[in-house]
Amino acid sequence: MNSSPNRLVAAHIWVAFIAFAVAAVMGAWQMLVRSPIDAPLETAETYFVSVTGHGALMAYVLPTLFVMGFGYYVAMTALKQPLPGLRWAWAGFYIAAIGIVMAVVTVLSGQATVLYTFYPPLTGSVFFYLGVLLVVVGSWIWVAVMITAMMKWKRANPGAAVPLAMFATVANAILWLWTTAGVGAELLFQVLPASLGWTDSIDAGLARTLFSWTLHAIVYFWLMPAYIAFYTILPKVAGGRLYSDTMGRVSFILFLLYSLPVGMHHLFMDPEHGSGFKFLQMMLTALVTVPTLLTIFTIGASLEIAARLRGGKGLFGWVRALPWDRPMVLAAGFSFIMLGFGGFGGLINMSYAMNSMIHNTSWVTAHFHLIFGGSVVIMYFAIAYHIWPKLTGREARSLTPIRVQLWLWFVGIVITSFPWHILGLFGQPRRVSSFDFANPEIAYWGPWTTVSAIGGFIMLAGAALFVWNLATLYRGAAADRTMSYAMAVHQPREVPRVLNGFGLWNTLVAVLMIVAYAWPIAQFFFLDTYPAPVQRVDVGG
Amino acid sequence: MDEKRIVRSELRWVFVVAAAVTLMLVVIVATTLANALHPPSNVETIDPATLHIAGEFTEANLGTQENADGTVTVRLIATQYAFVPRCLPVPEGRPVSIRVTSPDVIHGFIVAGTNANTMVVPGFVAELTTEFDEPGDHLMPCHEYCGLGHSNMWAVLRVVPEEEWIPDANGRMTCELVP
Amino acid sequence: MTVTRQHDGSTDEPDDLKEADLERALRLVPRGAAALAGLAVALIIVGWLLVYLLVFLPRGPVN
Ligand code: HEM
Ligand SMILES: [Cu+2]
Ligand SMILES: [Cu+2]
């Protein structure tokens, strides 16, 4: 591998983590503003500018750029072939980079304080939406490169099983293409015309529905690198084998199928949809727990193999025999713990009428920081630590700062999100900049909010140490640059065609999406709906 | 160990998973049917541009109304950056239907610590029915970002014990009427 | 039982595990994993039930 493709990967990952670091500072500051403690620069305007920036950087920039960079790396190292369309990949990177700068500048100048979900009729400067759209366009180039790489490899290796890491990466690329269709349509047909001044009203219900198309599947797009690491890197680092390659393929296919037709579980509390489709999508949501539950078993068994090989004994005692000193193993352990608590919270969110109890409260913020900021992002860290020696050619000088960093992040997330869950049950709304803790009705929220703010600063320390580690730690001994993936107990040479490509599954996704979304979207064209007047936040607002 | 044994163990696990998920769904479906539990889902449209001029949501109609059958309907508007009216009395332990809509942007409605929760989307009337069992004032913050004044958008839901529940001759009840 | 390792050299580096060791480990696997994952799922479902029955339902009906 020559150095340019390596630079491509590193460039994506650096942009992802610089965005992450900036957003982490914003997050910690937001924590202070919400708490009884005074924060500098505390106004409603600065708060919502910050939340818009934090949300867009954490939810759009960090995961998209990380997934792209890691995807390019997997395509080269798992397929062991040069990346097709390297120039295109760089073009995608620059398009995304331009979009990021455009969006961030617009948000920071206060011209697009609409939060990252930009629920119209609130409408900001067109440059914010165009910036987001450019990031998406850059990622579409990545999708094309991933699919091309897999097809090229298949032609060169007729009949051979596509390596699991790449199979999963392409599953994610296809998932992402489907995912972006919802928000893409919302931006193209509703939001951009409004922000350009071409239309003066907007159907808010339709906009929320199109956004919900994207809102759940995007979560699985964020999650996929973590799962790829679980299946294809972790078993090897732990010293074992992947228990079942087939189950890996099945799980990734199930993610593709079931993360899309479930987005309406974000609209349980919405008046523009009837209970029938809400109920249907609740049932489908229950199915999307299956691939995750399969994963914890398959990965558990893979780790158990490693532990038994290292002399692990007992029904539960084997866990202690795992090499917890290795960052990938430690991170995965933390990730699974957070996935457990996050999954518990997620089940409560998806439980139809029970959503009334916590919808749009701090419970939700807690839930996604735990599962996305926690389980997923800690695996982003672990992946970066794992491939950095291969990109830079240098080992880390010491693993201690890495272990400390992973601990900080885990502890920080737990201290932040546990009180947040409680506050949500009390009814503390999310996306509120300040609370009147002098009001006796909510005075008791104060201490809980303060504790979670402390957790936020522990996370901030973890974020800072992470960037520091990546920038300065890899100056040790010369490293072996070859990336190798975990073997399965039964490493397949060939697999059935349905487990080696996505033709059939794409058709099924289309069918499921028609069942789940055709009427919920079409109803807006049959009902007597009344669009709401566009309300600009960027001019004179 | 042959691959078949691995696949068999995975299938046994799938069975456990299916049982767990089914148990949850059974509880949800059973309580949904038994107690008629649903998220607020009346697909009912309204023109946000004219709702203050005529119809159900004109100023005179807003507030708490006791119906002939003893149930109570509360009508309110969520607007930047206040709920109208700002104080809503409801009787303790009786079914209360809340109808809320918005003339401008998206807002959120929640009564802290209860199951009363809905999005307020311009163009639609959100309706939910529930009961409040804890007398006293409950905070009612807007829970969806609606602009820079969003954090100040709070109202109060006052749960009134039956003996203090004395609506006027038209069945209208206001917080001022609570003794 | 024999371990059939079908290794396709073009896609993976063979690891240096000994087949005999692997075979011995696999006599116990996945019992521990099933116990651990089963316990985790059981705790989550019990927690969910407690919240549903003891927090959500007592807060009153909604529809
Ligand atoms: C130092 C670490 C972090 C801190 C202190 C922090 C803190 C916060 C705070 C205070 C909010 C606003 C809550 C509200 O107003 O309701 C927030 C929102 C959010 N955070 Fe974080 N966060 C951190 C890391 C992360 C990470 C790692 C992610 C995801 C990768 C993330 C994703 C989000 C998202 C998507 C929102 C929602 C924004 C919105 O409501 O529009 N955060 N965070
Ligand atoms: Cu979701
Ligand atoms: Cu609001």
Short mmCIF file of C-alpha atoms in Angstrom, two decimals, chain A residues 24-359:
data_model
loop_
_atom_site.label_atom_id
_atom_site.label_comp_id
_atom_site.label_asym_id
_atom_site.label_seq_id
_atom_site.Cartn_x
_atom_site.Cartn_y
_atom_site.Cartn_z
CA ALA A 24 -17.01 17.83 23.07
CA VAL A 25 -15.98 21.28 24.33
CA MET A 26 -19.39 22.60 23.30
CA GLY A 27 -21.10 19.69 25.04
CA ALA A 28 -19.32 20.26 28.32
CA TRP A 29 -20.17 23.93 28.21
CA GLN A 30 -23.83 23.08 27.54
CA MET A 31 -23.77 20.86 30.60
CA LEU A 32 -22.76 23.84 32.70
CA VAL A 33 -25.43 26.09 31.22
CA ARG A 34 -28.14 23.56 32.02
CA SER A 35 -26.91 23.03 35.56
CA PRO A 36 -27.31 25.34 38.56
CA ILE A 37 -23.65 26.33 38.06
CA ASP A 38 -23.02 29.58 36.18
CA ALA A 39 -21.33 29.30 32.81
CA PRO A 40 -19.48 31.97 30.87
CA LEU A 41 -21.27 33.41 27.81
CA GLU A 42 -24.56 31.97 29.03
CA THR A 43 -27.44 33.18 26.83
CA ALA A 44 -30.24 31.41 25.03
CA GLU A 45 -28.68 32.30 21.72
CA THR A 46 -25.20 30.95 22.49
CA TYR A 47 -26.76 27.81 23.95
CA PHE A 48 -28.77 26.92 20.88
CA VAL A 49 -25.97 27.87 18.50
CA SER A 50 -23.84 25.48 20.51
CA VAL A 51 -26.42 22.66 20.55
CA THR A 52 -26.87 23.03 16.80
CA GLY A 53 -23.12 22.79 16.33
CA HIS A 54 -22.68 19.96 18.82
CA GLY A 55 -25.50 17.93 17.31
CA ALA A 56 -24.43 18.45 13.70
CA LEU A 57 -20.76 17.70 14.42
CA MET A 58 -21.44 14.66 16.60
CA ALA A 59 -24.31 13.17 14.60
CA TYR A 60 -23.29 14.05 11.04
CA VAL A 61 -19.60 14.87 10.79
CA LEU A 62 -17.96 12.48 13.27
CA PRO A 63 -19.71 9.27 12.22
CA THR A 64 -19.89 9.98 8.49
CA LEU A 65 -16.24 10.83 8.14
CA PHE A 66 -15.21 7.98 10.43
CA VAL A 67 -17.31 5.44 8.56
CA MET A 68 -15.89 6.66 5.25
CA GLY A 69 -12.28 6.54 6.38
CA PHE A 70 -12.64 3.15 8.03
CA GLY A 71 -14.54 1.86 4.99
CA TYR A 72 -11.72 2.83 2.65
CA TYR A 73 -9.28 1.13 4.98
CA VAL A 74 -11.32 -2.06 5.11
CA ALA A 75 -11.73 -2.08 1.32
CA MET A 76 -7.98 -2.00 0.87
CA THR A 77 -6.92 -4.31 3.67
CA ALA A 78 -9.68 -6.92 3.69
CA LEU A 79 -9.84 -7.23 -0.09
CA LYS A 80 -6.09 -6.80 -0.49
CA GLN A 81 -6.45 -4.83 -3.65
CA PRO A 82 -5.82 -1.17 -4.46
CA LEU A 83 -8.76 1.12 -3.89
CA PRO A 84 -10.62 1.68 -7.15
CA GLY A 85 -11.35 5.34 -7.80
CA LEU A 86 -8.83 6.80 -5.38
CA ARG A 87 -9.26 10.18 -7.05
CA TRP A 88 -12.99 9.98 -6.60
CA ALA A 89 -12.49 9.17 -2.97
CA TRP A 90 -10.37 12.27 -2.51
CA ALA A 91 -12.99 14.29 -4.37
CA GLY A 92 -15.61 12.96 -1.96
CA PHE A 93 -13.41 13.96 0.95
CA TYR A 94 -12.98 17.52 -0.29
CA ILE A 95 -16.66 17.89 -1.07
CA ALA A 96 -17.50 16.78 2.45
CA ALA A 97 -14.81 19.04 3.91
CA ILE A 98 -16.18 22.06 2.06
CA GLY A 99 -19.66 21.16 3.30
CA ILE A 100 -18.44 20.91 6.89
CA VAL A 101 -16.76 24.31 6.79
CA MET A 102 -19.82 25.86 5.17
CA ALA A 103 -22.22 24.41 7.72
CA VAL A 104 -20.04 25.18 10.73
CA VAL A 105 -19.39 28.79 9.73
CA THR A 106 -23.11 29.32 9.13
CA VAL A 107 -24.07 27.82 12.47
CA LEU A 108 -21.44 29.74 14.43
CA SER A 109 -22.51 33.01 12.85
CA GLY A 110 -25.99 32.41 14.25
CA GLN A 111 -27.63 32.09 10.83
CA ALA A 112 -28.96 28.57 11.28
CA THR A 113 -29.97 28.05 14.89
CA VAL A 114 -32.43 25.31 14.00
CA LEU A 115 -30.66 22.34 15.69
CA TYR A 116 -29.31 19.42 13.74
CA THR A 117 -32.78 18.01 13.12
CA PHE A 118 -33.87 21.33 11.50
CA TYR A 119 -37.57 20.76 12.05
CA PRO A 120 -39.30 23.22 9.72
CA PRO A 121 -41.14 25.60 9.58
CA LEU A 122 -38.14 27.05 11.43
CA THR A 123 -35.78 27.84 8.58
CA GLY A 124 -32.17 29.02 8.62
CA SER A 125 -29.62 30.09 6.07
CA VAL A 126 -29.42 27.95 2.97
CA PHE A 127 -25.68 27.48 3.50
CA PHE A 128 -26.28 25.29 6.54
CA TYR A 129 -28.47 22.88 4.60
CA LEU A 130 -26.19 22.96 1.57
CA GLY A 131 -23.25 22.20 3.82
CA VAL A 132 -25.01 19.16 5.26
CA LEU A 133 -26.03 18.10 1.77
CA LEU A 134 -22.42 18.32 0.57
CA VAL A 135 -21.35 16.00 3.37
CA VAL A 136 -24.01 13.58 2.18
CA VAL A 137 -22.87 13.91 -1.45
CA GLY A 138 -19.29 13.17 -0.38
CA SER A 139 -20.53 10.09 1.42
CA TRP A 140 -22.44 8.95 -1.68
CA ILE A 141 -19.12 8.87 -3.52
CA TRP A 142 -17.86 6.65 -0.74
CA VAL A 143 -20.89 4.39 -1.27
CA ALA A 144 -20.06 4.10 -4.97
CA VAL A 145 -16.42 3.32 -4.25
CA MET A 146 -17.35 0.63 -1.72
CA ILE A 147 -19.73 -1.10 -4.10
CA THR A 148 -17.26 -0.86 -6.98
CA ALA A 149 -14.48 -2.30 -4.84
CA MET A 150 -16.58 -5.29 -3.87
CA MET A 151 -17.70 -5.94 -7.44
CA LYS A 152 -14.17 -5.73 -8.72
CA TRP A 153 -13.01 -8.20 -6.09
CA LYS A 154 -15.84 -10.56 -6.90
CA ARG A 155 -14.88 -10.55 -10.57
CA ALA A 156 -11.28 -11.30 -9.68
CA ASN A 157 -12.31 -14.04 -7.22
CA PRO A 158 -15.30 -15.72 -8.79
CA GLY A 159 -17.42 -17.63 -6.31
CA ALA A 160 -15.26 -16.73 -3.32
CA ALA A 161 -16.79 -15.45 -0.10
CA VAL A 162 -16.43 -11.69 0.26
CA PRO A 163 -14.47 -11.16 3.49
CA LEU A 164 -16.89 -10.42 6.33
CA ALA A 165 -15.40 -6.99 7.10
CA MET A 166 -16.04 -5.88 3.54
CA PHE A 167 -19.42 -7.56 3.33
CA ALA A 168 -20.49 -5.60 6.38
CA THR A 169 -19.01 -2.37 5.06
CA VAL A 170 -20.97 -2.70 1.82
CA ALA A 171 -24.11 -3.55 3.80
CA ASN A 172 -23.60 -0.26 5.60
CA ALA A 173 -22.97 1.62 2.36
CA ILE A 174 -26.24 0.35 0.91
CA LEU A 175 -28.05 1.01 4.15
CA TRP A 176 -26.72 4.56 4.04
CA LEU A 177 -27.95 5.13 0.51
CA TRP A 178 -31.46 4.13 1.59
CA THR A 179 -31.15 6.14 4.78
CA THR A 180 -30.25 9.41 3.13
CA ALA A 181 -33.24 9.21 0.78
CA GLY A 182 -35.63 10.49 3.50
CA VAL A 183 -33.69 13.52 4.68
CA GLY A 184 -32.51 14.11 1.11
CA ALA A 185 -36.09 14.39 -0.11
CA GLU A 186 -36.97 16.65 2.81
CA LEU A 187 -34.06 18.97 2.06
CA LEU A 188 -34.55 18.99 -1.69
CA PHE A 189 -38.30 19.39 -1.89
CA GLN A 190 -39.16 21.25 1.29
CA VAL A 191 -36.34 22.87 3.21
CA LEU A 192 -34.09 24.23 0.45
CA PRO A 193 -36.96 25.86 -1.49
CA ALA A 194 -38.10 27.49 1.75
CA SER A 195 -34.67 28.71 2.74
CA LEU A 196 -34.09 30.07 -0.76
CA GLY A 197 -37.31 32.04 -0.43
CA TRP A 198 -39.05 30.18 -3.24
CA THR A 199 -41.86 28.97 -1.00
CA ASP A 200 -43.39 30.67 2.00
CA SER A 201 -45.06 27.72 3.67
CA ILE A 202 -44.10 24.18 4.45
CA ASP A 203 -45.87 20.98 5.46
CA ALA A 204 -44.38 20.37 8.89
CA GLY A 205 -45.95 16.92 9.30
CA LEU A 206 -44.56 15.67 6.01
CA ALA A 207 -41.14 17.07 6.89
CA ARG A 208 -41.10 15.19 10.19
CA THR A 209 -42.19 12.02 8.44
CA LEU A 210 -39.43 12.22 5.84
CA PHE A 211 -36.90 12.95 8.56
CA SER A 212 -38.09 9.94 10.54
CA TRP A 213 -37.30 7.76 7.49
CA THR A 214 -33.67 8.69 8.12
CA LEU A 215 -33.65 8.97 11.87
CA HIS A 216 -33.48 5.38 12.94
CA ALA A 217 -31.45 3.93 10.09
CA ILE A 218 -28.80 6.60 10.55
CA VAL A 219 -28.24 5.21 14.03
CA TYR A 220 -27.29 1.86 12.55
CA PHE A 221 -25.02 3.57 10.06
CA TRP A 222 -23.22 5.13 13.06
CA LEU A 223 -23.13 1.79 14.84
CA MET A 224 -21.81 -0.38 12.05
CA PRO A 225 -18.06 0.27 12.50
CA ALA A 226 -18.40 -0.91 16.09
CA TYR A 227 -20.06 -4.12 14.98
CA ILE A 228 -17.48 -4.64 12.24
CA ALA A 229 -14.79 -4.38 14.89
CA PHE A 230 -16.66 -6.83 17.13
CA TYR A 231 -16.88 -9.45 14.40
CA THR A 232 -13.66 -9.02 12.48
CA ILE A 233 -11.04 -7.43 14.74
CA LEU A 234 -11.91 -8.13 18.37
CA PRO A 235 -11.80 -11.98 18.23
CA LYS A 236 -8.29 -11.87 16.85
CA VAL A 237 -7.02 -9.24 19.29
CA ALA A 238 -8.46 -11.27 22.15
CA GLY A 239 -6.58 -14.32 20.87
CA GLY A 240 -9.48 -16.39 19.57
CA ARG A 241 -11.58 -16.91 16.50
CA LEU A 242 -14.91 -15.63 15.33
CA TYR A 243 -17.45 -18.21 16.43
CA SER A 244 -19.57 -18.02 13.29
CA ASP A 245 -18.94 -16.12 10.09
CA THR A 246 -22.40 -17.05 8.81
CA MET A 247 -24.13 -15.43 11.80
CA GLY A 248 -22.11 -12.30 11.12
CA ARG A 249 -23.46 -12.15 7.60
CA VAL A 250 -27.00 -12.85 8.77
CA SER A 251 -26.79 -10.09 11.37
CA PHE A 252 -25.55 -7.49 8.92
CA ILE A 253 -28.30 -8.41 6.48
CA LEU A 254 -30.90 -8.10 9.25
CA PHE A 255 -29.56 -4.65 10.10
CA LEU A 256 -29.99 -3.62 6.49
CA LEU A 257 -33.55 -4.95 6.46
CA TYR A 258 -34.88 -3.79 9.80
CA SER A 259 -33.22 -0.51 10.57
CA LEU A 260 -35.20 1.24 7.84
CA PRO A 261 -38.94 0.47 8.17
CA VAL A 262 -39.00 1.50 11.85
CA GLY A 263 -38.32 5.24 11.84
CA MET A 264 -41.86 6.09 12.93
CA HIS A 265 -41.00 5.00 16.46
CA HIS A 266 -39.61 8.55 16.62
CA LEU A 267 -43.11 9.83 15.84
CA PHE A 268 -45.10 7.94 18.48
CA MET A 269 -46.07 11.29 20.06
CA ASP A 270 -46.88 12.95 16.74
CA PRO A 271 -50.44 13.98 15.89
CA GLU A 272 -50.03 13.55 12.14
CA HIS A 273 -50.02 9.74 12.20
CA GLY A 274 -52.59 7.21 13.26
CA SER A 275 -52.05 4.45 15.76
CA GLY A 276 -52.10 1.72 13.09
CA PHE A 277 -48.78 2.57 11.47
CA LYS A 278 -47.27 3.47 14.82
CA PHE A 279 -48.17 0.01 16.05
CA LEU A 280 -46.87 -1.67 12.90
CA GLN A 281 -43.53 0.06 13.14
CA MET A 282 -43.32 -0.75 16.85
CA MET A 283 -43.60 -4.43 15.91
CA LEU A 284 -40.92 -4.02 13.24
CA THR A 285 -38.74 -2.22 15.77
CA ALA A 286 -38.95 -5.24 18.03
CA LEU A 287 -37.36 -7.22 15.19
CA VAL A 288 -34.37 -4.93 14.96
CA THR A 289 -33.32 -6.07 18.43
CA VAL A 290 -32.67 -9.52 16.95
CA PRO A 291 -29.39 -8.84 15.10
CA THR A 292 -27.98 -7.09 18.16
CA LEU A 293 -28.97 -9.97 20.42
CA LEU A 294 -27.43 -12.41 17.92
CA THR A 295 -24.29 -10.34 17.98
CA ILE A 296 -23.84 -10.41 21.73
CA PHE A 297 -24.07 -14.20 21.64
CA THR A 298 -21.74 -14.72 18.68
CA ILE A 299 -19.18 -12.26 20.00
CA GLY A 300 -19.56 -13.64 23.50
CA ALA A 301 -18.78 -17.08 22.17
CA SER A 302 -15.82 -15.75 20.19
CA LEU A 303 -14.42 -14.14 23.32
CA GLU A 304 -15.09 -17.31 25.27
CA ILE A 305 -12.94 -19.21 22.77
CA ALA A 306 -10.13 -16.76 23.44
CA ALA A 307 -10.62 -16.99 27.19
CA ARG A 308 -10.69 -20.81 27.24
CA LEU A 309 -7.52 -20.89 25.15
CA ARG A 310 -5.94 -18.73 27.82
CA GLY A 311 -6.97 -21.12 30.54
CA GLY A 312 -10.26 -19.48 31.50
CA LYS A 313 -12.46 -21.61 33.73
CA GLY A 314 -16.02 -21.68 34.93
CA LEU A 315 -19.40 -20.65 33.63
CA PHE A 316 -18.66 -16.96 34.21
CA GLY A 317 -15.06 -17.10 35.43
CA TRP A 318 -13.68 -17.25 31.89
CA VAL A 319 -14.38 -13.55 31.53
CA ARG A 320 -11.47 -12.83 33.84
CA ALA A 321 -9.05 -14.70 31.58
CA LEU A 322 -9.52 -12.26 28.70
CA PRO A 323 -6.60 -9.96 27.92
CA TRP A 324 -8.19 -6.82 29.36
CA ASP A 325 -4.91 -4.96 29.05
CA ARG A 326 -5.37 -4.79 25.28
CA PRO A 327 -7.23 -1.59 24.37
CA MET A 328 -9.52 -3.26 21.84
CA VAL A 329 -10.67 -5.81 24.41
CA LEU A 330 -11.09 -3.24 27.16
CA ALA A 331 -13.06 -0.93 24.87
CA ALA A 332 -15.29 -3.78 23.73
CA GLY A 333 -15.99 -4.72 27.34
CA PHE A 334 -17.04 -1.17 28.15
CA SER A 335 -19.00 -1.03 24.92
CA PHE A 336 -21.01 -4.12 25.82
CA ILE A 337 -21.80 -2.83 29.30
CA MET A 338 -23.06 0.45 27.86
CA LEU A 339 -24.92 -1.42 25.14
CA GLY A 340 -26.73 -3.34 27.87
CA PHE A 341 -27.91 -0.22 29.69
CA GLY A 342 -28.55 1.62 26.45
CA GLY A 343 -30.50 -1.30 25.07
CA PHE A 344 -32.65 -1.35 28.19
CA GLY A 345 -33.44 2.34 27.69
CA GLY A 346 -34.09 1.76 24.02
CA LEU A 347 -36.62 -0.97 24.75
CA ILE A 348 -38.48 1.48 26.97
CA ASN A 349 -38.44 4.12 24.22
CA MET A 350 -39.87 1.73 21.63
CA SER A 351 -42.69 0.42 23.79
CA TYR A 352 -45.51 2.23 22.02
CA ALA A 353 -47.68 4.04 24.62
CA MET A 354 -44.84 3.95 27.18
CA ASN A 355 -43.01 6.41 24.95
CA SER A 356 -45.35 9.03 26.53
CA MET A 357 -43.42 8.69 29.75
CA ILE A 358 -40.08 9.86 28.38
CA HIS A 359 -40.50 11.36 24.91
#
